[in-house]
CSV table of C-alpha atoms and ligand atoms in Angstrom, one decimal:
chain,number,residue,atom,x,y,z
A,1,UNK,CA,-12.9,-5.6,-18.7
A,2,UNK,CA,-9.1,-5.4,-19.0
A,3,UNK,CA,-7.5,-3.7,-16.1
A,4,UNK,CA,-4.5,-1.4,-16.8
A,5,UNK,CA,-1.9,-0.3,-14.3
A,6,UNK,CA,-0.2,3.1,-14.4
A,7,UNK,CA,1.4,5.7,-12.1
A,8,UNK,CA,-1.1,8.1,-10.7
A,9,UNK,CA,-0.5,11.8,-11.3
A,10,UNK,CA,-2.0,14.9,-9.7
A,11,UNK,CA,-4.8,14.7,-12.4
A,12,UNK,CA,-6.0,11.6,-10.6
A,13,UNK,CA,-6.1,13.3,-7.2
A,14,UNK,CA,-9.9,13.2,-6.9
A,15,UNK,CA,-10.2,9.5,-7.8
A,16,UNK,CA,-7.2,8.7,-5.5
A,17,UNK,CA,-8.9,10.6,-2.6
A,18,UNK,CA,-12.1,8.8,-3.1
A,19,UNK,CA,-10.5,5.3,-3.3
A,20,UNK,CA,-8.2,6.0,-0.3
A,21,UNK,CA,-11.1,7.2,1.9
A,22,UNK,CA,-13.1,4.1,0.9
A,23,UNK,CA,-10.2,1.9,1.9
A,24,UNK,CA,-9.7,3.6,5.2
A,25,UNK,CA,-13.5,3.6,6.0
A,26,UNK,CA,-14.0,0.0,5.1
A,27,UNK,CA,-10.9,-1.5,6.6
A,28,UNK,CA,-9.9,0.6,9.6
A,29,UNK,CA,-7.9,-2.3,11.0
A,30,UNK,CA,-5.7,-2.6,7.8
A,31,UNK,CA,-4.2,1.0,7.6
A,32,UNK,CA,-2.4,3.3,10.0
A,33,UNK,CA,-4.2,6.4,8.6
A,34,UNK,CA,-7.8,7.2,9.6
A,35,UNK,CA,-10.7,8.0,7.3
A,36,UNK,CA,-11.7,11.0,9.4
A,37,UNK,CA,-8.4,12.7,8.9
A,38,UNK,CA,-8.4,11.9,5.1
A,39,UNK,CA,-11.9,13.3,4.7
A,40,UNK,CA,-10.7,16.6,6.0
A,41,UNK,CA,-8.3,16.9,3.1
A,42,UNK,CA,-9.7,18.0,-0.3
A,43,UNK,CA,-8.6,16.8,-3.7
A,44,UNK,CA,-6.1,19.7,-4.0
A,45,UNK,CA,-4.6,18.6,-0.6
A,46,UNK,CA,-4.3,15.0,-1.8
A,47,UNK,CA,-2.6,16.3,-5.0
A,48,UNK,CA,-0.1,18.2,-2.9
A,49,UNK,CA,0.7,15.1,-0.9
A,50,UNK,CA,1.3,12.8,-3.9
A,51,UNK,CA,4.8,11.6,-4.6
A,52,UNK,CA,6.9,14.3,-6.3
A,53,UNK,CA,10.2,12.6,-6.9
A,54,UNK,CA,11.1,9.3,-8.6
A,55,UNK,CA,11.2,6.5,-7.7
A,56,UNK,CA,8.4,7.3,-5.3
A,57,UNK,CA,5.0,6.5,-6.9
A,58,UNK,CA,1.4,5.5,-6.4
A,59,UNK,CA,0.4,2.7,-8.8
A,60,UNK,CA,-3.2,2.7,-9.8
A,61,UNK,CA,-5.3,-0.1,-11.4
A,62,UNK,CA,-7.9,1.1,-13.8
A,63,UNK,CA,-10.9,-0.7,-15.2
A,64,UNK,CA,-11.7,1.5,-18.1
A,65,UNK,CA,-11.6,5.0,-16.6
A,66,UNK,CA,-12.4,3.8,-13.1
A,67,UNK,CA,-9.6,3.6,-10.4
A,68,UNK,CA,-10.3,0.3,-8.7
A,69,UNK,CA,-7.0,-0.4,-6.9
A,70,UNK,CA,-3.8,1.2,-5.7
A,71,UNK,CA,-0.4,0.5,-4.1
A,72,UNK,CA,2.0,3.2,-2.9
A,73,UNK,CA,5.8,3.0,-2.8
A,74,UNK,CA,8.5,5.2,-1.5
A,75,UNK,CA,12.3,5.0,-1.1
A,76,UNK,CA,14.0,6.3,2.0
A,77,UNK,CA,16.4,9.2,1.4
A,78,UNK,CA,19.0,9.5,4.2
A,79,UNK,CA,22.4,8.0,3.3
A,80,UNK,CA,22.3,5.0,5.7
A,81,UNK,CA,18.7,4.0,4.9
A,82,UNK,CA,18.5,4.7,1.3
A,83,UNK,CA,18.9,1.0,0.4
A,84,UNK,CA,15.4,0.6,1.7
A,85,UNK,CA,11.9,1.4,0.6
A,86,UNK,CA,8.4,0.7,1.7
A,87,UNK,CA,5.0,-0.3,0.3
A,88,UNK,CA,1.9,1.5,1.7
A,89,UNK,CA,-1.9,1.8,1.0
A,90,UNK,CA,-2.5,-1.5,-0.9
A,91,UNK,CA,-6.2,-1.7,-1.7
A,92,UNK,CA,-8.4,-3.2,-4.3
A,93,UNK,CA,-12.2,-2.6,-4.4
A,94,UNK,CA,-14.2,-5.6,-3.3
A,95,UNK,CA,-15.8,-6.2,-6.7
A,96,UNK,CA,-12.4,-6.3,-8.4
A,97,UNK,CA,-10.7,-8.7,-5.9
A,98,UNK,CA,-9.5,-12.2,-6.7
A,99,UNK,CA,-8.3,-11.4,-10.2
A,100,UNK,CA,-4.7,-10.8,-9.4
A,101,UNK,CA,-4.9,-7.0,-9.5
A,102,UNK,CA,-3.1,-6.5,-6.1
A,103,UNK,CA,-0.5,-8.9,-7.3
A,104,UNK,CA,0.1,-6.9,-10.5
A,105,UNK,CA,0.2,-3.6,-8.5
A,106,UNK,CA,2.8,-5.1,-6.2
A,107,UNK,CA,4.9,-6.4,-9.1
A,108,UNK,CA,5.0,-2.9,-10.5
A,109,UNK,CA,6.1,-1.5,-7.1
A,110,UNK,CA,8.7,-4.2,-6.7
A,111,UNK,CA,10.1,-3.6,-10.2
A,112,UNK,CA,10.3,0.2,-9.4
A,113,UNK,CA,12.2,-0.6,-6.2
A,114,UNK,CA,14.5,-2.9,-7.9
A,115,UNK,CA,15.3,-0.5,-10.8
A,116,UNK,CA,16.0,2.2,-8.2
A,117,UNK,CA,18.7,-0.1,-6.8
A,118,UNK,CA,17.0,-0.8,-3.5
A,119,UNK,CA,18.0,-3.8,-1.4
A,120,UNK,CA,15.1,-4.2,0.9
A,121,UNK,CA,11.4,-3.5,0.5
A,122,UNK,CA,9.4,-3.3,3.7
A,123,UNK,CA,5.7,-3.4,4.5
A,124,UNK,CA,3.4,-4.0,7.5
A,125,UNK,CA,0.3,-6.2,7.4
A,126,UNK,CA,-2.3,-6.7,10.1
A,127,UNK,CA,-2.0,-10.1,11.8
A,128,UNK,CA,-5.0,-12.1,10.7
A,129,UNK,CA,-5.5,-10.3,7.3
A,130,UNK,CA,-5.3,-13.7,5.5
A,131,UNK,CA,-5.8,-12.3,1.9
A,132,UNK,CA,-3.0,-9.7,2.3
A,133,UNK,CA,-0.7,-12.1,4.2
A,134,UNK,CA,-1.2,-14.7,1.4
A,135,UNK,CA,-0.5,-12.1,-1.3
A,136,UNK,CA,2.7,-10.8,0.3
A,137,UNK,CA,3.9,-14.3,1.1
A,138,UNK,CA,3.4,-15.4,-2.5
A,139,UNK,CA,5.5,-12.4,-3.6
A,140,UNK,CA,8.4,-13.4,-1.3
A,141,UNK,CA,7.9,-10.9,1.6
A,142,UNK,CA,9.1,-12.7,4.7
A,143,UNK,CA,7.9,-11.9,8.3
A,144,UNK,CA,10.7,-10.5,10.5
A,145,UNK,CA,8.7,-9.5,13.5
A,146,UNK,CA,5.4,-8.5,15.1
A,147,UNK,CA,4.6,-5.1,16.5
A,148,UNK,CA,2.0,-5.6,19.2
A,149,UNK,CA,-0.8,-3.0,19.5
A,150,UNK,CA,0.7,-1.2,16.5
A,151,UNK,CA,-2.7,0.5,16.0
A,152,UNK,CA,-5.4,1.5,18.4
A,153,UNK,CA,-8.8,1.9,16.9
A,154,UNK,CA,-11.4,4.4,18.1
A,155,UNK,CA,-13.4,1.5,19.6
A,156,UNK,CA,-10.4,0.6,21.7
A,157,UNK,CA,-9.3,-2.5,19.8
A,158,UNK,CA,-5.5,-2.9,19.6
A,159,UNK,CA,-4.2,-4.3,16.3
A,160,UNK,CA,-1.0,-6.3,16.0
A,161,UNK,CA,1.0,-5.8,12.8
A,162,UNK,CA,3.4,-8.2,11.1
A,163,UNK,CA,6.5,-6.6,9.7
A,164,UNK,CA,7.6,-8.1,6.4
A,165,UNK,CA,10.6,-7.6,4.1
A,166,UNK,CA,11.5,-8.6,0.5
A,167,UNK,CA,15.2,-9.0,-0.2
A,168,UNK,CA,15.8,-7.5,-3.6
A,169,UNK,CA,19.5,-8.5,-4.0
A,170,UNK,CA,20.4,-11.1,-6.5
B,1,COA,C1,-5.5,-7.7,0.1
B,1,COA,C2,-6.1,-7.2,-1.2
B,1,COA,C3,-5.4,-5.9,-1.6
B,1,COA,C4,-5.9,-8.3,-2.3
B,1,COA,O1,-6.4,-7.8,-3.5
B,1,COA,P1,-6.7,-8.8,-4.7
B,1,COA,O2,-6.6,-8.0,-6.0
B,1,COA,O3,-7.9,-9.6,-4.5
B,1,COA,O4,-5.4,-9.7,-4.7
B,1,COA,P2,-5.0,-10.8,-5.7
B,1,COA,O5,-6.1,-11.2,-6.5
B,1,COA,O6,-3.7,-10.3,-6.5
B,1,COA,O7,-4.4,-12.0,-4.8
B,1,COA,C5,-5.1,-12.3,-3.6
B,1,COA,C6,-4.6,-13.6,-3.0
B,1,COA,O8,-5.1,-13.7,-1.7
B,1,COA,C7,-5.8,-15.0,-1.7
B,1,COA,N1,-6.9,-14.8,-0.8
B,1,COA,C8,-8.0,-14.0,-1.0
B,1,COA,N2,-8.8,-14.1,0.1
B,1,COA,C9,-8.2,-14.9,1.0
B,1,COA,C10,-8.5,-15.4,2.3
B,1,COA,N3,-9.6,-15.0,2.9
B,1,COA,N4,-7.6,-16.2,2.9
B,1,COA,C11,-6.4,-16.6,2.3
B,1,COA,N5,-6.1,-16.1,1.1
B,1,COA,C12,-7.0,-15.3,0.4
B,1,COA,C13,-6.2,-15.3,-3.1
B,1,COA,O9,-6.4,-16.6,-3.3
B,1,COA,C14,-5.0,-14.7,-3.9
B,1,COA,O10,-3.9,-15.6,-3.8
B,1,COA,P3,-3.5,-16.6,-5.0
B,1,COA,O11,-3.3,-15.7,-6.2
B,1,COA,O12,-2.3,-17.4,-4.6
B,1,COA,O13,-4.8,-17.5,-5.2
B,1,COA,C15,-7.6,-6.9,-1.1
B,1,COA,O14,-8.3,-8.1,-0.5
B,1,COA,C16,-8.0,-5.7,-0.3
B,1,COA,O15,-7.9,-4.6,-0.7
B,1,COA,N6,-8.3,-5.9,1.0
B,1,COA,C17,-8.7,-4.8,1.9
B,1,COA,C18,-7.5,-3.9,2.2
B,1,COA,C19,-6.3,-4.6,2.7
B,1,COA,O16,-6.3,-5.5,3.6
B,1,COA,N7,-5.2,-4.1,2.2
B,1,COA,C20,-3.9,-4.7,2.5
B,1,COA,C21,-3.3,-3.8,3.6
B,1,COA,S1,-1.7,-4.4,4.1
């Protein structure tokens, strides 16, 4: 089935909530947020927390009516950091992986950042998350550091995160 990509609106809040909780539940080592916290927020709460102002956006990948993937993007606002933005919450359901969906979601977010005039697009990725590191590397995000023990999971595991940036100038 053809997968279409569009910006999520508050009308998608229930689907967004369910995909986000699935991502956090299945991949606790890949995200800073926790499934337990997300589960306490209802669909209206998710709607309230969705980006309100351009260029911030959550891009969703739809197979028919079903939301199967997402990538979030926001731009910083204060004067001295507004040349920068960040990617968050990149997730594609297991059954839909390996078809380039995350790549397409990321391309949309990168295009959004570029047309907003940003110079740098930042993200973090768990050290050892080979699929995500390959994806970001292919898109030109270069590592500039490692934050050790960036996350501490409920089971006590410490997770190191790689910091990556894409230079949007030129
Ligand atoms: C990372 C993720 C978003 C990729 O989604 P996807 O739609 O399958 O990604 P794409 O199909 O666009 O591209 C995946 C790339 O990773 C590669 N890849 C997949 N599994 C891999 C592995 N285990 N090791 C190395 N590379 C791998 C693919 O070959 C592909 O690269 P290519 O196009 O050069 O062949 C998805 O695996 C996912 O949701 N994982 C769990 C959550 C997560 O880790 N999110 C990222 C948080 S930073």
